[in-house]
PDB file of C-alpha atoms in Angstrom:
ATOM      1  CA  PHE S   1      76.658 -63.747 -17.403  1.00  0.00           C
ATOM      2  CA  VAL S   2      77.308 -62.853 -14.099  1.00  0.00           C
ATOM      3  CA  LEU S   3      80.035 -61.134 -12.312  1.00  0.00           C
ATOM      4  CA  PRO S   4      80.762 -61.747  -9.328  1.00  0.00           C
ATOM      5  CA  VAL S   5      81.532 -58.678  -6.458  1.00  0.00           C
ATOM      6  CA  THR S   6      81.821 -58.380  -3.225  1.00  0.00           C
ATOM      7  CA  VAL S   7      80.865 -55.352  -1.252  1.00  0.00           C
ATOM      8  CA  SER S   8      83.036 -54.075   1.426  1.00  0.00           C
ATOM      9  CA  SER S   9      80.686 -51.670   3.581  1.00  0.00           C
ATOM     10  CA  ILE S  10      77.759 -50.025   2.294  1.00  0.00           C
ATOM     11  CA  LEU S  11      76.816 -46.954   5.373  1.00  0.00           C
ATOM     12  CA  THR S  12      75.196 -43.433   6.185  1.00  0.00           C
ATOM     13  CA  ARG S  13      77.546 -40.923   7.787  1.00  0.00           C
ATOM     14  CA  PRO S  14      76.611 -37.142   9.442  1.00  0.00           C
ATOM     15  CA  ASN S  15      77.904 -34.935   7.204  1.00  0.00           C
ATOM     16  CA  GLY S  16      77.278 -31.025   8.150  1.00  0.00           C
ATOM     17  CA  GLY S  17      73.500 -31.791   9.169  1.00  0.00           C
ATOM     18  CA  LEU S  18      73.418 -33.646   6.434  1.00  0.00           C
ATOM     19  CA  THR S  19      73.607 -37.833   5.895  1.00  0.00           C
ATOM     20  CA  ASP S  20      75.998 -39.112   2.877  1.00  0.00           C
ATOM     21  CA  LEU S  21      75.242 -42.388   1.434  1.00  0.00           C
ATOM     22  CA  VAL S  22      78.596 -44.407   1.673  1.00  0.00           C
ATOM     23  CA  TRP S  23      79.565 -47.363  -0.448  1.00  0.00           C
ATOM     24  CA  GLY S  24      82.772 -49.031  -0.770  1.00  0.00           C
ATOM     25  CA  GLY S  25      83.716 -51.076  -3.128  1.00  0.00           C
ATOM     26  CA  THR S  26      86.630 -53.967  -3.950  1.00  0.00           C
ATOM     27  CA  SER S  27      89.609 -54.814  -5.206  1.00  0.00           C
ATOM     28  CA  GLY S  28      87.763 -56.964  -7.323  1.00  0.00           C
ATOM     29  CA  ASP S  29      85.428 -55.911 -10.440  1.00  0.00           C
ATOM     30  CA  ASP S  30      82.522 -54.340  -9.515  1.00  0.00           C
ATOM     31  CA  ARG S  31      79.131 -53.697 -11.156  1.00  0.00           C
ATOM     32  CA  PHE S  32      76.566 -51.392  -8.993  1.00  0.00           C
ATOM     33  CA  ALA S  33      73.989 -48.154  -9.349  1.00  0.00           C
ATOM     34  CA  PHE S  34      72.513 -45.511  -7.151  1.00  0.00           C
ATOM     35  CA  GLN S  35      69.560 -43.887  -8.201  1.00  0.00           C
ATOM     36  CA  ASP S  36      67.301 -41.292  -6.363  1.00  0.00           C
ATOM     37  CA  ILE S  37      63.501 -42.591  -5.819  1.00  0.00           C
ATOM     38  CA  GLY S  38      61.558 -40.033  -4.370  1.00  0.00           C
ATOM     39  CA  SER S  39      61.871 -38.863  -1.177  1.00  0.00           C
ATOM     40  CA  ASN S  40      65.410 -38.165  -0.035  1.00  0.00           C
ATOM     41  CA  THR S  41      65.597 -42.409  -0.558  1.00  0.00           C
ATOM     42  CA  VAL S  42      68.120 -44.017  -2.814  1.00  0.00           C
ATOM     43  CA  LYS S  43      68.487 -47.152  -4.431  1.00  0.00           C
ATOM     44  CA  VAL S  44      71.336 -49.601  -4.601  1.00  0.00           C
ATOM     45  CA  ILE S  45      71.245 -51.604  -7.474  1.00  0.00           C
ATOM     46  CA  ASP S  46      73.533 -54.551  -8.309  1.00  0.00           C
ATOM     47  CA  PRO S  47      72.624 -56.150 -11.504  1.00  0.00           C
ATOM     48  CA  ASN S  48      74.327 -59.202 -10.823  1.00  0.00           C
ATOM     49  CA  GLY S  49      71.412 -59.607  -8.273  1.00  0.00           C
ATOM     50  CA  GLY S  50      73.712 -59.991  -4.976  1.00  0.00           C
ATOM     51  CA  PRO S  51      72.443 -59.593  -0.908  1.00  0.00           C
ATOM     52  CA  LEU S  52      72.867 -55.810  -1.360  1.00  0.00           C
ATOM     53  CA  ASN S  53      70.625 -56.034  -4.783  1.00  0.00           C
ATOM     54  CA  ASN S  54      67.237 -52.901  -4.544  1.00  0.00           C
ATOM     55  CA  THR S  55      67.431 -51.900  -0.412  1.00  0.00           C
ATOM     56  CA  THR S  56      67.128 -49.176  -0.562  1.00  0.00           C
ATOM     57  CA  TYR S  57      68.341 -46.022   2.747  1.00  0.00           C
ATOM     58  CA  ALA S  58      66.123 -43.008   3.548  1.00  0.00           C
ATOM     59  CA  GLY S  59      66.903 -39.693   4.727  1.00  0.00           C
ATOM     60  CA  ILE S  60      69.819 -39.671   2.199  1.00  0.00           C
ATOM     61  CA  THR S  61      70.299 -36.021   2.363  1.00  0.00           C
ATOM     62  CA  GLY S  62      73.228 -35.218   1.617  1.00  0.00           C
ATOM     63  CA  THR S  63      75.969 -36.340  -1.128  1.00  0.00           C
ATOM     64  CA  VAL S  64      76.639 -39.924  -2.766  1.00  0.00           C
ATOM     65  CA  ARG S  65      79.787 -41.412  -2.283  1.00  0.00           C
ATOM     66  CA  THR S  66      81.678 -44.146  -3.426  1.00  0.00           C
ATOM     67  CA  PHE S  67      85.078 -45.564  -2.902  1.00  0.00           C
ATOM     68  CA  ALA S  68      85.482 -48.163  -5.937  1.00  0.00           C
ATOM     69  CA  GLY S  69      88.943 -49.336  -5.126  1.00  0.00           C
ATOM     70  CA  ASP S  70      90.613 -51.311  -8.110  1.00  0.00           C
ATOM     71  CA  GLY S  71      89.784 -53.005 -10.303  1.00  0.00           C
ATOM     72  CA  ASN S  72      86.825 -52.854 -13.135  1.00  0.00           C
ATOM     73  CA  ASP S  73      84.033 -50.772 -12.396  1.00  0.00           C
ATOM     74  CA  LEU S  74      81.149 -50.465 -14.477  1.00  0.00           C
ATOM     75  CA  THR S  75      78.857 -47.856 -12.369  1.00  0.00           C
ATOM     76  CA  PHE S  76      75.616 -46.007 -12.356  1.00  0.00           C
ATOM     77  CA  VAL S  77      74.230 -42.480 -11.107  1.00  0.00           C
ATOM     78  CA  LEU S  78      71.107 -41.962 -11.771  1.00  0.00           C
ATOM     79  CA  ASP S  79      69.451 -39.126 -10.678  1.00  0.00           C
ATOM     80  CA  LEU S  80      70.724 -37.925  -7.694  1.00  0.00           C
ATOM     81  CA  SER S  81      71.378 -34.969  -7.338  1.00  0.00           C
ATOM     82  CA  LYS S  82      75.167 -34.378  -5.075  1.00  0.00           C
ATOM     83  CA  THR S  83      77.585 -37.699  -6.184  1.00  0.00           C
ATOM     84  CA  ALA S  84      81.679 -37.696  -5.820  1.00  0.00           C
ATOM     85  CA  ILE S  85      82.075 -40.453  -7.622  1.00  0.00           C
ATOM     86  CA  ASN S  86      85.611 -41.818  -6.824  1.00  0.00           C
ATOM     87  CA  SER S  87      86.528 -45.176  -9.414  1.00  0.00           C
ATOM     88  CA  GLY S  88      89.741 -45.811  -8.360  1.00  0.00           C
ATOM     89  CA  ASN S  89      92.476 -47.559 -10.151  1.00  0.00           C
ATOM     90  CA  GLY S  90      91.441 -50.710 -13.689  1.00  0.00           C
ATOM     91  CA  ASP S  91      89.047 -49.516 -16.435  1.00  0.00           C
ATOM     92  CA  ASN S  92      85.977 -47.774 -16.104  1.00  0.00           C
ATOM     93  CA  THR S  93      82.959 -47.530 -16.662  1.00  0.00           C
ATOM     94  CA  ILE S  94      80.728 -43.978 -15.384  1.00  0.00           C
ATOM     95  CA  PHE S  95      77.032 -43.270 -16.526  1.00  0.00           C
ATOM     96  CA  PHE S  96      75.553 -39.749 -15.762  1.00  0.00           C
ATOM     97  CA  ILE S  97      71.886 -40.955 -16.861  1.00  0.00           C
ATOM     98  CA  SER S  98      69.521 -37.859 -15.735  1.00  0.00           C
ATOM     99  CA  GLY S  99      71.032 -35.611 -13.000  1.00  0.00           C
ATOM    100  CA  PRO S 100      68.429 -33.908 -11.657  1.00  0.00           C
ATOM    101  CA  SER S 101      70.375 -29.515 -10.634  1.00  0.00           C
ATOM    102  CA  GLY S 102      73.667 -29.871  -8.099  1.00  0.00           C
ATOM    103  CA  ASN S 103      76.727 -30.323  -7.833  1.00  0.00           C
ATOM    104  CA  HIS S 104      78.561 -33.891  -9.066  1.00  0.00           C
ATOM    105  CA  THR S 105      83.274 -35.065  -8.345  1.00  0.00           C
ATOM    106  CA  LEU S 106      84.653 -37.660 -10.476  1.00  0.00           C
ATOM    107  CA  THR S 107      88.521 -38.264  -9.470  1.00  0.00           C
ATOM    108  CA  THR S 108      89.788 -41.648 -12.185  1.00  0.00           C
ATOM    109  CA  GLY S 109      92.795 -43.771 -10.992  1.00  0.00           C
ATOM    110  CA  THR S 110      95.584 -45.187 -13.700  1.00  0.00           C
ATOM    111  CA  GLY S 111      93.479 -46.876 -16.558  1.00  0.00           C
ATOM    112  CA  ASN S 112      92.227 -46.254 -19.658  1.00  0.00           C
ATOM    113  CA  ASP S 113      87.816 -44.639 -18.050  1.00  0.00           C
ATOM    114  CA  VAL S 114      85.284 -44.067 -19.972  1.00  0.00           C
ATOM    115  CA  VAL S 115      82.579 -41.091 -18.629  1.00  0.00           C
ATOM    116  CA  ALA S 116      79.435 -41.141 -20.453  1.00  0.00           C
ATOM    117  CA  VAL S 117      77.332 -38.428 -19.358  1.00  0.00           C
ATOM    118  CA  ILE S 118      73.507 -38.502 -20.895  1.00  0.00           C
ATOM    119  CA  SER S 119      72.345 -35.944 -18.607  1.00  0.00           C
ATOM    120  CA  LEU S 120      72.773 -33.364 -15.571  1.00  0.00           C
ATOM    121  CA  ASP S 121      69.689 -31.085 -16.620  1.00  0.00           C
ATOM    122  CA  GLY S 122      71.652 -27.996 -14.936  1.00  0.00           C
ATOM    123  CA  GLY S 123      73.989 -29.796 -12.834  1.00  0.00           C
ATOM    124  CA  THR S 124      77.599 -29.076 -12.745  1.00  0.00           C
ATOM    125  CA  LEU S 125      80.086 -31.609 -13.387  1.00  0.00           C
ATOM    126  CA  THR S 126      84.013 -31.962 -12.213  1.00  0.00           C
ATOM    127  CA  ALA S 127      85.550 -34.960 -13.996  1.00  0.00           C
ATOM    128  CA  ASN S 128      89.159 -35.106 -12.352  1.00  0.00           C
ATOM    129  CA  LEU S 129      90.702 -38.721 -14.734  1.00  0.00           C
ATOM    130  CA  GLY S 130      93.597 -40.278 -13.970  1.00  0.00           C
ATOM    131  CA  ALA S 131      96.740 -41.084 -15.844  1.00  0.00           C
ATOM    132  CA  GLY S 132      95.541 -43.808 -18.794  1.00  0.00           C
ATOM    133  CA  ASN S 133      93.364 -42.719 -22.733  1.00  0.00           C
ATOM    134  CA  ASP S 134      90.066 -41.649 -21.071  1.00  0.00           C
ATOM    135  CA  LEU S 135      87.707 -41.453 -22.634  1.00  0.00           C
ATOM    136  CA  PHE S 136      84.399 -38.839 -21.608  1.00  0.00           C
ATOM    137  CA  ASN S 137      82.056 -38.424 -23.626  1.00  0.00           C
ATOM    138  CA  GLY S 138      79.604 -35.011 -22.989  1.00  0.00           C
ATOM    139  CA  GLY S 139      76.378 -36.239 -24.166  1.00  0.00           C
ATOM    140  CA  SER S 140      73.445 -33.314 -23.571  1.00  0.00           C
ATOM    141  CA  PRO S 141      74.564 -31.704 -20.731  1.00  0.00           C
ATOM    142  CA  SER S 142      71.529 -28.910 -21.408  1.00  0.00           C
ATOM    143  CA  ASN S 143      72.679 -25.584 -19.349  1.00  0.00           C
ATOM    144  CA  SER S 144      75.228 -28.342 -17.317  1.00  0.00           C
ATOM    145  CA  PRO S 145      79.392 -27.257 -16.509  1.00  0.00           C
ATOM    146  CA  LEU S 146      81.462 -29.543 -17.653  1.00  0.00           C
ATOM    147  CA  LEU S 147      84.774 -29.382 -15.838  1.00  0.00           C
ATOM    148  CA  VAL S 148      86.715 -31.904 -16.798  1.00  0.00           C
ATOM    149  CA  ASN S 149      90.916 -31.720 -15.418  1.00  0.00           C
ATOM    150  CA  GLY S 150      90.434 -28.020 -14.451  1.00  0.00           C
ATOM    151  CA  GLU S 151      89.451 -26.579 -18.053  1.00  0.00           C
ATOM    152  CA  ALA S 152      85.523 -26.202 -19.403  1.00  0.00           C
TER     153      ALA S 152
END
């Protein structure tokens, strides 16, 4: 089962002496994973096998920022220390898996979103969930504060 996806942009950007990875999705149904593979290197995984599948970006010392756009998007955050995820409108699913300590921000738009936090290992996740029937599963955030729409 393969879902079509077109990526509008992915780039690195300086940010106050650090380097961010910035990914811009489409108005369609985007599916991507972002994984820290060590030495400030982030791997982008496209489950559909598209042109960005298994692309690596070295020197990422700042935040991985995603702007998924509208559509029913699926995003995996794997072992990243700092993220800013904006899922846009649509019925989106976001997984935070084994993220090391660090600050993570998630913003969703309208739609029925599912957010699953498998583990943050000491990090902080601030989730700003938009309008819709959203499901937030805090999982096992070992020593990790979770703030959902301003409340712990």
